[in-house]
CSV table of C-alpha atoms and ligand atoms in Angstrom, one decimal:
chain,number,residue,atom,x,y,z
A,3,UNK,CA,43.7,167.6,163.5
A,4,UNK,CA,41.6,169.8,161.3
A,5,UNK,CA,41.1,170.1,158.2
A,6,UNK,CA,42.7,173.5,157.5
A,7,UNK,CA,45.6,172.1,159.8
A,8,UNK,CA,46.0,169.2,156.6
A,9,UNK,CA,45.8,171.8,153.7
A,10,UNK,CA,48.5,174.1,155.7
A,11,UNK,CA,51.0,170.8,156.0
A,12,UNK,CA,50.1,170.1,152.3
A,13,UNK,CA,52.7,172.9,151.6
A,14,UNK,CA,55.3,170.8,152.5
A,15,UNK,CA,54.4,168.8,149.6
A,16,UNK,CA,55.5,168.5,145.8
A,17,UNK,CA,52.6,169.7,143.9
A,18,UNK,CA,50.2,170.6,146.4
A,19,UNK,CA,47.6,173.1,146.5
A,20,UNK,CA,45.7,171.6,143.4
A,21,UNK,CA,43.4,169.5,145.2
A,22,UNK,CA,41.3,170.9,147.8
A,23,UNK,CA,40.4,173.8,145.2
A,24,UNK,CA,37.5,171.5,145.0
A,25,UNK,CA,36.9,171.1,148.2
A,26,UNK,CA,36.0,174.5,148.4
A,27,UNK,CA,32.6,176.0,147.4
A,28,UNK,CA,32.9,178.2,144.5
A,29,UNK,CA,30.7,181.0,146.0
A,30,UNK,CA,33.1,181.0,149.4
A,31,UNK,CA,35.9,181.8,147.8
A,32,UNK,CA,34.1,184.5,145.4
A,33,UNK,CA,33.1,186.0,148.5
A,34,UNK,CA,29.5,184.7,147.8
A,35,UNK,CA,28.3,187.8,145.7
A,36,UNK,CA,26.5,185.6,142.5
A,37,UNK,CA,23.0,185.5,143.6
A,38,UNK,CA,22.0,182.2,142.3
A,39,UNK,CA,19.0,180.4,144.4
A,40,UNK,CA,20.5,177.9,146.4
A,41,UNK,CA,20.2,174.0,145.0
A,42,UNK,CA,17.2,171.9,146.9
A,43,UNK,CA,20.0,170.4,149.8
A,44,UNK,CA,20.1,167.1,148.9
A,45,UNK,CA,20.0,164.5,151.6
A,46,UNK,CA,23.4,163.7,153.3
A,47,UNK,CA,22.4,160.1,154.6
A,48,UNK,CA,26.0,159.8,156.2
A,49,UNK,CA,25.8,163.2,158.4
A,50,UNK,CA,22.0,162.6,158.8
A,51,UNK,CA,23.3,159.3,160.9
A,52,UNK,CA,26.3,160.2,162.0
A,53,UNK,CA,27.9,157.8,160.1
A,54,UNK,CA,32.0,158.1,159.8
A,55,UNK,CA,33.1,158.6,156.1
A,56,UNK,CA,36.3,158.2,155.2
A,57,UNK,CA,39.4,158.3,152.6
A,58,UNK,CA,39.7,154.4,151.7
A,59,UNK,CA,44.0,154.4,151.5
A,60,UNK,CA,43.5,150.7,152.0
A,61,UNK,CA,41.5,149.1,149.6
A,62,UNK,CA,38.6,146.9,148.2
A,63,UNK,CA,37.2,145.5,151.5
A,64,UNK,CA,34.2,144.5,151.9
A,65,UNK,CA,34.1,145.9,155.6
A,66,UNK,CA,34.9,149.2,154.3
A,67,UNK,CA,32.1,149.3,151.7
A,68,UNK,CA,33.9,147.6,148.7
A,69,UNK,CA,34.8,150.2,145.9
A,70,UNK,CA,32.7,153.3,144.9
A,71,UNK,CA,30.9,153.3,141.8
A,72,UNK,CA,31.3,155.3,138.7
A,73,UNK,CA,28.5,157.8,138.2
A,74,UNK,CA,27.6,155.6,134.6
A,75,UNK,CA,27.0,152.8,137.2
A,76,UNK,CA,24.6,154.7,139.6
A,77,UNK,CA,22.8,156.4,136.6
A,78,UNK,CA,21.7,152.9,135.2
A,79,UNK,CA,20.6,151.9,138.1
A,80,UNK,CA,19.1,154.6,139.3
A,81,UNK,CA,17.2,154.4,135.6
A,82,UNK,CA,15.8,151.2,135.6
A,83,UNK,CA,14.8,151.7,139.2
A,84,UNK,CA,11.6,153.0,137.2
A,85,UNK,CA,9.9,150.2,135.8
A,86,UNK,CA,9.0,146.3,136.0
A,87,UNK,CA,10.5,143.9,134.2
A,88,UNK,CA,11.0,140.2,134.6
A,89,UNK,CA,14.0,139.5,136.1
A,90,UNK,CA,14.4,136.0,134.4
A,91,UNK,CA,14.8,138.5,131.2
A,92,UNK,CA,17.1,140.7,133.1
A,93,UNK,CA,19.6,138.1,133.4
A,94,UNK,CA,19.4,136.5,129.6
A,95,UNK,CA,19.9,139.8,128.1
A,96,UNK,CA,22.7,141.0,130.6
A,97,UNK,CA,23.9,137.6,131.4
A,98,UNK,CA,24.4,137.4,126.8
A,99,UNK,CA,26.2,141.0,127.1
A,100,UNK,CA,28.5,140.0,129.6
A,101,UNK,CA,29.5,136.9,128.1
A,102,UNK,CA,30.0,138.4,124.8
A,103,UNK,CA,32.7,140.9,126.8
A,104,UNK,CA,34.3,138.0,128.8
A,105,UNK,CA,34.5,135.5,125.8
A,106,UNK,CA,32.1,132.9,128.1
A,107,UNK,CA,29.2,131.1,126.2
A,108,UNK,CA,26.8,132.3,128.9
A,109,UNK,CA,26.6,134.9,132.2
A,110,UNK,CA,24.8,135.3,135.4
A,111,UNK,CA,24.9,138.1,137.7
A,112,UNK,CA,24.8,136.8,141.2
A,113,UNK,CA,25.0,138.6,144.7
A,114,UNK,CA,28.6,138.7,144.7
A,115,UNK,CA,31.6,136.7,144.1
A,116,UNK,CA,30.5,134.0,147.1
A,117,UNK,CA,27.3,133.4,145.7
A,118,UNK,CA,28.9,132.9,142.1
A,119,UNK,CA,30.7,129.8,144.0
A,120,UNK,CA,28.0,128.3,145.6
A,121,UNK,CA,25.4,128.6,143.0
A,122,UNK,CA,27.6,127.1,139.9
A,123,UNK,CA,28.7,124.5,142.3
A,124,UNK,CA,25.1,124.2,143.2
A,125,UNK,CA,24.4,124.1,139.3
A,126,UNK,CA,27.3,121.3,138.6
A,127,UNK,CA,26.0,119.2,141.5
A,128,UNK,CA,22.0,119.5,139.9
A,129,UNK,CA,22.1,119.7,136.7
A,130,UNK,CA,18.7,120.4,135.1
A,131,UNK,CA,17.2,117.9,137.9
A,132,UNK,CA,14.3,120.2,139.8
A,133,UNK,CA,14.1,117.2,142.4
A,134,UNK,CA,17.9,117.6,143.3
A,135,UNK,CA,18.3,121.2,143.3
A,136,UNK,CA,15.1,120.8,146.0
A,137,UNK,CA,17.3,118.6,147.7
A,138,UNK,CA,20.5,119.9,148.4
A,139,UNK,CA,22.1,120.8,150.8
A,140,UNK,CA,21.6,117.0,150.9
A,141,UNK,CA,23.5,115.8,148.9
A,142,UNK,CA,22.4,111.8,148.6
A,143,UNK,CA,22.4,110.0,145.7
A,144,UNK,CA,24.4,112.9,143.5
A,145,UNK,CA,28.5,113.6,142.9
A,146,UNK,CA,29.3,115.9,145.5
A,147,UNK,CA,33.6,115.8,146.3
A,148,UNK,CA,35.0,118.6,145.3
A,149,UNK,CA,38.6,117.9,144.1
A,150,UNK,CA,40.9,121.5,145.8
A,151,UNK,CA,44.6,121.9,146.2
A,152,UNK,CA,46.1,121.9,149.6
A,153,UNK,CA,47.3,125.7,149.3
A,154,UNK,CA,44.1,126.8,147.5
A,155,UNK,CA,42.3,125.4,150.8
A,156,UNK,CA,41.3,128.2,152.1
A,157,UNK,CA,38.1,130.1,153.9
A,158,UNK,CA,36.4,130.5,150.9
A,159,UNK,CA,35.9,127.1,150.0
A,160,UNK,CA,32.8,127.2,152.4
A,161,UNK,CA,30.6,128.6,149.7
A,162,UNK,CA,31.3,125.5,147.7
A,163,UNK,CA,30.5,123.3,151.1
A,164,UNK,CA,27.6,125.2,151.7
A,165,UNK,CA,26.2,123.3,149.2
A,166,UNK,CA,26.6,120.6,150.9
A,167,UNK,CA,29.3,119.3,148.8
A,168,UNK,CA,33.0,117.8,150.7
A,169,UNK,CA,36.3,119.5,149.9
A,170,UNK,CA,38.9,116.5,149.0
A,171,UNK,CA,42.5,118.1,149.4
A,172,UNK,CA,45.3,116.8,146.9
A,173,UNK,CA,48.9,117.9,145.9
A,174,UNK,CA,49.6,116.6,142.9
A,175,UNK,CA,48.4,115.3,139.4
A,176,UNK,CA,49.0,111.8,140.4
A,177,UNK,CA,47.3,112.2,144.0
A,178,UNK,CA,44.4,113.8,141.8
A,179,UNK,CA,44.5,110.6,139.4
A,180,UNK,CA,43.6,109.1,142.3
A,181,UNK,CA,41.6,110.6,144.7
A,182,UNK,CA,39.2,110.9,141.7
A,183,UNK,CA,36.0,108.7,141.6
A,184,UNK,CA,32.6,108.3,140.8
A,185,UNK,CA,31.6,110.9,143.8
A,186,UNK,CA,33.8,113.8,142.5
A,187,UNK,CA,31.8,116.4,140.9
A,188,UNK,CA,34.2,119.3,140.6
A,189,UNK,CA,38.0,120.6,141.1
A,190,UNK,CA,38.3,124.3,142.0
A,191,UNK,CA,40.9,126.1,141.7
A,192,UNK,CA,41.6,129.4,143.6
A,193,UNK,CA,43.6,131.9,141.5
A,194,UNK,CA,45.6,133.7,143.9
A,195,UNK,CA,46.8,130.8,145.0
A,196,UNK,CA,48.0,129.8,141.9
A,197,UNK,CA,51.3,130.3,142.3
A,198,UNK,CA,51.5,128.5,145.8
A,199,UNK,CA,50.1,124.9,144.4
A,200,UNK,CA,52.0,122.0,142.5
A,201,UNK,CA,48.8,122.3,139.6
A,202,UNK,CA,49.3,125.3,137.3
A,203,UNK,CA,45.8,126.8,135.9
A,204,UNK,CA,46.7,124.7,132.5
A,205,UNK,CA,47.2,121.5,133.8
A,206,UNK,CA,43.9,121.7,136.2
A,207,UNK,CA,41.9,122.3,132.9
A,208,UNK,CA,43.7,119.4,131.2
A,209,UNK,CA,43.0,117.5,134.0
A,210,UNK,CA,39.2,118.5,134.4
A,211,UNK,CA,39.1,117.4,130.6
A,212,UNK,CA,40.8,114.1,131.0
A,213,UNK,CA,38.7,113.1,133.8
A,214,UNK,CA,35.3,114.8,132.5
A,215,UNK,CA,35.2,117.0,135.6
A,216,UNK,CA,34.1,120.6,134.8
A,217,UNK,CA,36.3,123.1,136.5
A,218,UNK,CA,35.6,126.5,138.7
A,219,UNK,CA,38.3,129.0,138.7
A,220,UNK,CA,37.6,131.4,141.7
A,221,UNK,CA,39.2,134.6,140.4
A,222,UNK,CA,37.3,137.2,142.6
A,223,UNK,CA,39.6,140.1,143.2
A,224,UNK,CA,42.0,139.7,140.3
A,225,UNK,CA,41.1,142.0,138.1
A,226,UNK,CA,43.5,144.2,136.2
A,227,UNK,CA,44.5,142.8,134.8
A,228,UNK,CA,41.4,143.0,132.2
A,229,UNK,CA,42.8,140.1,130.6
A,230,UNK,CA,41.8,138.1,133.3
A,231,UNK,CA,38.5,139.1,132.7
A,232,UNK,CA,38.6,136.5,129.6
A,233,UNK,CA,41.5,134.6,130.1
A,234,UNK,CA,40.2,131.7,131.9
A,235,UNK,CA,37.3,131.1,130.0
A,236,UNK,CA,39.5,130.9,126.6
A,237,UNK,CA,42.2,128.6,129.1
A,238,UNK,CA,39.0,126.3,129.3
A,239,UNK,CA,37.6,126.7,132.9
A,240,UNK,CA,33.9,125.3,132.9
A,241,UNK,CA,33.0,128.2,135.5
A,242,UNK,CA,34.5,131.3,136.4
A,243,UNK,CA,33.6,133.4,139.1
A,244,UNK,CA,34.3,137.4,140.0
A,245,UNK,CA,33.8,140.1,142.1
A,246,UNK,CA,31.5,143.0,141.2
A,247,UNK,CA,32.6,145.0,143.9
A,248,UNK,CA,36.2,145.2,144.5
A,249,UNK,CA,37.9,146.8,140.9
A,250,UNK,CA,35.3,146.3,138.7
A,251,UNK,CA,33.1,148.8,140.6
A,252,UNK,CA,29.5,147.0,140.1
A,253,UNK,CA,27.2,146.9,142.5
A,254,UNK,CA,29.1,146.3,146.3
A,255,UNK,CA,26.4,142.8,146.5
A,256,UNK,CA,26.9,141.9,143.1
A,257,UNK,CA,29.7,139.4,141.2
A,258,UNK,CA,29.7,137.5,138.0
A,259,UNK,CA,29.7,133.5,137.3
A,260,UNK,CA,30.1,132.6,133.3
A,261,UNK,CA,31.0,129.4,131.7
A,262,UNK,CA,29.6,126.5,130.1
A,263,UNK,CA,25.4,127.1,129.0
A,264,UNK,CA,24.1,124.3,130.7
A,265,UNK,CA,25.9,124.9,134.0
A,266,UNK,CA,25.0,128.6,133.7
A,267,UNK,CA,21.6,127.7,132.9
A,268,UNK,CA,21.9,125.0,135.8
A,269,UNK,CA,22.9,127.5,138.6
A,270,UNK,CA,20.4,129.5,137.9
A,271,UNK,CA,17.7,126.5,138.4
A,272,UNK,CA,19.4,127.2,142.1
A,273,UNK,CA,19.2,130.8,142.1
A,274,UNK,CA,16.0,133.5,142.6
A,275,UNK,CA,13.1,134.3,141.3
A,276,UNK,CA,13.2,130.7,141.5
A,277,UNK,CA,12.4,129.7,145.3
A,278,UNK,CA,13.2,126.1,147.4
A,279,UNK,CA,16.7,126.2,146.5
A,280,UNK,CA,19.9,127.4,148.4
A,281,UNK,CA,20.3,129.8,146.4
A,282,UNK,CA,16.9,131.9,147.6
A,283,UNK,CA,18.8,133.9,149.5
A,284,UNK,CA,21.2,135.4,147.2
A,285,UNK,CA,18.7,137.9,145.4
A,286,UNK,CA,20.0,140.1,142.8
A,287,UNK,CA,17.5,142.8,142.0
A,288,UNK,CA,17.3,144.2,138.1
A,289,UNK,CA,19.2,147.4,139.8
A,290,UNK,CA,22.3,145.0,140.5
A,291,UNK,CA,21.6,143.0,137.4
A,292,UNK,CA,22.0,145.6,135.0
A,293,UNK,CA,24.6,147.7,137.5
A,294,UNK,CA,27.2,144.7,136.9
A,295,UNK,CA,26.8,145.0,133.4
A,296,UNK,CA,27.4,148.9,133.2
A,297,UNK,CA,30.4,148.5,135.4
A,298,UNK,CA,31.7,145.8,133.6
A,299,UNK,CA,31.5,148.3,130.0
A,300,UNK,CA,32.6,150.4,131.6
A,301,UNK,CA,35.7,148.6,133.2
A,302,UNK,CA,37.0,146.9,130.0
A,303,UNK,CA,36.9,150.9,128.2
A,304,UNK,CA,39.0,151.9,130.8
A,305,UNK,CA,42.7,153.0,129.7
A,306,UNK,CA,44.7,150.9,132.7
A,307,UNK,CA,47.8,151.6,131.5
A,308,UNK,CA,47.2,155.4,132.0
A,309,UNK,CA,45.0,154.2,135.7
A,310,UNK,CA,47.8,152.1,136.5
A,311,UNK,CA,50.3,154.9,136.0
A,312,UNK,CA,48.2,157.3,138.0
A,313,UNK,CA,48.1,154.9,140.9
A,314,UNK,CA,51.7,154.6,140.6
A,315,UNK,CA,52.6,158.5,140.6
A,316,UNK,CA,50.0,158.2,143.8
A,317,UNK,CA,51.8,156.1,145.8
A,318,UNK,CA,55.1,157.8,145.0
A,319,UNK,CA,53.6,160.9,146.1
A,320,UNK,CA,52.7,159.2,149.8
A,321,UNK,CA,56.3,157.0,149.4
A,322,UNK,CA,58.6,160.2,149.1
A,323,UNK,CA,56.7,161.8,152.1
A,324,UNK,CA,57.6,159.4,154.5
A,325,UNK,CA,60.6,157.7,153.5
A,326,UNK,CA,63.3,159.7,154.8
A,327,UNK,CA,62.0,159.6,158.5
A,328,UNK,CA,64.5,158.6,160.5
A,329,UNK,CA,63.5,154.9,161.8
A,330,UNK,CA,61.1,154.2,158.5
A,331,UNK,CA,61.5,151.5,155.7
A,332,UNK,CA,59.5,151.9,152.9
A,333,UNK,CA,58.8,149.4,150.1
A,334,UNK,CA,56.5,149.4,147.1
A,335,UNK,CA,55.5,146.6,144.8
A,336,UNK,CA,52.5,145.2,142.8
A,337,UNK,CA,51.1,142.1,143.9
A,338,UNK,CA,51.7,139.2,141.1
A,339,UNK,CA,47.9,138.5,141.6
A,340,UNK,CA,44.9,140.0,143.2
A,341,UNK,CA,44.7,142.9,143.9
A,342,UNK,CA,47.1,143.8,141.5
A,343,UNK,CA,47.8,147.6,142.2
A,344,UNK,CA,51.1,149.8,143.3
A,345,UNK,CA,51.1,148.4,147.6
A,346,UNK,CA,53.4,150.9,149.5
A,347,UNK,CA,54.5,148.7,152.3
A,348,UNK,CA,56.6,150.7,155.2
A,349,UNK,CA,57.2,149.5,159.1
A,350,UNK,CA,59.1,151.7,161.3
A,351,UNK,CA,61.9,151.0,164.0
A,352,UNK,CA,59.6,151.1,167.7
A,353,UNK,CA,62.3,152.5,169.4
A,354,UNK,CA,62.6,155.8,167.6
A,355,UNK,CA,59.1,156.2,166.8
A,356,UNK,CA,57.1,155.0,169.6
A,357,UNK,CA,54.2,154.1,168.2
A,358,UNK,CA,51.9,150.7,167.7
A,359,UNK,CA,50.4,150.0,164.6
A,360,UNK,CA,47.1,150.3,166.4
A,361,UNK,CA,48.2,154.0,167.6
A,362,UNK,CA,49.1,154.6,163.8
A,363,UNK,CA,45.7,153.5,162.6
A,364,UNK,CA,43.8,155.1,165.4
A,365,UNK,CA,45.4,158.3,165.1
A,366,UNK,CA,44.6,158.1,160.8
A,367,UNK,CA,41.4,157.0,161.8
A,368,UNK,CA,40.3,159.6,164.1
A,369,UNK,CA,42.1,162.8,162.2
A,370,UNK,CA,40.0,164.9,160.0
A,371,UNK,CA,39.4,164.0,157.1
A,372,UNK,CA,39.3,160.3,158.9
A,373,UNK,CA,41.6,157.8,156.6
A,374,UNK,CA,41.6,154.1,156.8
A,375,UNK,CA,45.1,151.8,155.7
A,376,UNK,CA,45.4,148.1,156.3
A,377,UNK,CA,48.3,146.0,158.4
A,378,UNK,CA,50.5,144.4,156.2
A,379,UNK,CA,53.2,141.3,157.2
A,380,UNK,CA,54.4,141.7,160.9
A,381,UNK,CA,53.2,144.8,162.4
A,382,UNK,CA,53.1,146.8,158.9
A,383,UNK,CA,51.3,149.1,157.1
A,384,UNK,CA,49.6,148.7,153.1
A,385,UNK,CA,48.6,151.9,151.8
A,386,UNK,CA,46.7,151.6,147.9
A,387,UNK,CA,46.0,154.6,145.8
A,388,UNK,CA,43.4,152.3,143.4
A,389,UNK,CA,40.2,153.6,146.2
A,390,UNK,CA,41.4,157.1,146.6
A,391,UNK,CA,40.1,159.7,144.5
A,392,UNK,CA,42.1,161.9,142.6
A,393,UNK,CA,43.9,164.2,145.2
A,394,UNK,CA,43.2,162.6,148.1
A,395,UNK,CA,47.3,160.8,147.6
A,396,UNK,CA,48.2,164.1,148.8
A,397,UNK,CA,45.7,164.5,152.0
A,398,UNK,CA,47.3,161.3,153.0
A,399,UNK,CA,50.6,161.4,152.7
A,400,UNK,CA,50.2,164.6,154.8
A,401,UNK,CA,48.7,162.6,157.6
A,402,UNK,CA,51.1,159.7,157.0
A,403,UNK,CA,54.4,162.0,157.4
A,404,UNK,CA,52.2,163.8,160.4
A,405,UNK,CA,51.6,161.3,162.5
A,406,UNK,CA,55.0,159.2,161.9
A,407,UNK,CA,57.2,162.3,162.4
A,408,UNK,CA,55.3,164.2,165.3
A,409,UNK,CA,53.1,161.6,166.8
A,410,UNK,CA,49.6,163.0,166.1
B,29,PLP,C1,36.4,138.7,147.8
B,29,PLP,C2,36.6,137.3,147.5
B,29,PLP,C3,35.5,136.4,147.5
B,29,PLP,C4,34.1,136.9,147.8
B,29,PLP,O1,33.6,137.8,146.9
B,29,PLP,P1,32.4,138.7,147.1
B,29,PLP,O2,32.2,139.4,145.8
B,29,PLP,O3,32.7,139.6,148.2
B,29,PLP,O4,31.2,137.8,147.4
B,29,PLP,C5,35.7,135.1,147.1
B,29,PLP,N1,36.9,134.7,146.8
B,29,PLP,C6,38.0,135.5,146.9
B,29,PLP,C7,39.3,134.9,146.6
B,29,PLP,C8,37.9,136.8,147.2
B,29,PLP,O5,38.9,137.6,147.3
């Protein structure tokens, strides 16, 4: 499939023809008469390589490259890419900035959302000790059970055992009550789980401060809502922990932990430029640093009402293109959290369209322009809007209807 072939079937389509103006070089379609001299060529890494771009209908995954930052993002870092600093200083001044916008008493950037968890679990487990944080993962002689909910067990959980801490499952307060002792150094709570455990947000705060446990929400992709953004360090969460590069559009290896000073101030004991810690590993240069902290400005000026609407015209746009093929069930919803974005879900009846979701994918995949979407629940298909760029709703619901109603 070419790419004129997309932009003839884009006819077929409500409101077309206003997007690939841009893909089209001014002077082409002035017949290439101005005699401007020609722009230095910039270099095209991704053609230079042979590297497969492509139009991101799925959405923030890290295997796909996260999310694509906004140009104020790129500029700042591109900016301080100029001079030294220290990057101890980095990280006050940003780390104050972001707190002040989260409502946290203090910030650190860290190399994404995973390292958040294992440094401030790191930092609980410490303290200010140097001879401990040189210690770990060994974990003798310090608190080091980690208090989780059955259904908020999950993969990521081995950042916080990477510390050499032990996850201790529970259901409920009382089984909590219990299972608490003079070992346990932290609960954690998983947000998009939140809904699936017996221990609301609230109560696992109340229960943190009853029991003098501090408390880590992991809240990585769950941003919009902005709210979020704030809402568990006003609930009373010691630590929170996000994502730079999924919605917030930071830095792809960047993500945010803010909470209490002296844990702050403790994971960073376990974090570079400091070496002989875990943490060595999980370098945030001042490019990241000061990335995160543009993105996040940037993020919390954002209309998301007015976004959210946009996304939600998008999918409708991709929806009404494929819905009334014979054999297709379509469905759209917004998550209740994470990724919290219009989701058109559709499957399709096998024996009319003969087609595997693998043959759907592959034939996306290997079209031009190339598109990615995701598998949804039993042999689906998730499309998002929130990664395209404007227009590119249209390119895809081309494809979509294409290869769902003639097979290519
Ligand atoms: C994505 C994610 C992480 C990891 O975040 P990174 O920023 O990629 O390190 C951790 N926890 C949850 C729930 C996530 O969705």
């Amino acid at each position: 499939m070419k790419r004129r072939d997309v932009i003839k079937n884009l006819s077929i389509l409500p409101m077309s023809g206003v997007v690939l103006g841009s893909a089209m070089p001014l002077g082409s379609v002035l017949g290439s008469s101005v005699s401007e001299p020609p722009a230095a060529p910039k270099r095209d890494l991704i053609k230079e390589l042979g590297l497969r771009k492509f139009i991101n209908a799925a959405g923030t995954y890290t295997f796909m490259s996260g999310s694509l930052m906004h140009d104020e993002v790129v500029e700042a870092i591109r900016a301080c890419s100029k001079e030294f600093v220290l990057i101890d200083d980095v990280q006050d001044k940003a780390g104050e900035k972001i707190a002040a916008i989260c409502h946290a008493e203090a910030a650190t950037v860290t190399a994404g959302c995973w390292s958040a968890l294992v440094l401030g679990t790191a930092g609980v487990i410490t303290g200010m000790d140097p001879k401990k944080v040189a210690q770990l993962p060994n974990v003798e002689g310090m608190k080091s059970e980690i208090l989780v909910q059955k259904t908020h067990n999950h993969g990521y959980v081995h950042a916080l055992t990477n510390t050499g801490a032990k996850i201790v499952e529970i259901e409920t307060a009382e089984e909590l009550d219990k299972a608490v002792n003079d070992k346990t150094a932290m609960m954690w709570f998983l947000n998009y789980c939140a809904n699936d455990g017996k221990i609301s947000d609230k109560e696992w705060v109340a229960l943190g401060k009853k029991h003098k446990i501090p408390t880590m929400i992991d809240m990585a992709a769950d941003v919009p809502p902005v709210s979020n953004l704030w809402k568990f360090n006003d609930m009373g969460f010691d630590l929170v922990c996000v994502s730079g590069g999924k919605d917030l559009r930071g830095p792809q290896s960047a993500g945010i932990l803010m909470g209490k000073k002296e844990l702050i101030a403790a994971a960073r004991l376990n974090a570079p430029p400091r070496g002989g810690n875990i943490g060595r590993g999980m370098k945030v240069n001042k490019e990241e640093i000061l990335g995160m902290y543009v993105a996040l400005e940037k993020f919390v000026s954002i209309d998301h009402e007015k976004e959210m609407q946009m996304w939600k015209e998008q999918i409708a746009v991709i929806e009404s293109a494929i819905k009334n093929i014979k054999g297709v069930t379509t469905n759209v919803s917004i998550p209740p959290i994470a990724n919290q974005t219009p989701t058109l879900n559709f499957f399709w009846d096998k024996n009319i369209i003969k087609l595997t979701r693998e043959e759907f994918q592959d034939r996306l995949r290997k079209g031009d322009p190339s598109i990615e979407v995701i598998g949804g629940k039993d042999e689906s298909i998730n499309i998002t809007a929130w990664m395209l760029k404007p227009g590119q709703e249209k390119i895809v619901a081309s494809r979509v209807q294409e290869v769902l109603s003639k097979g290519v």
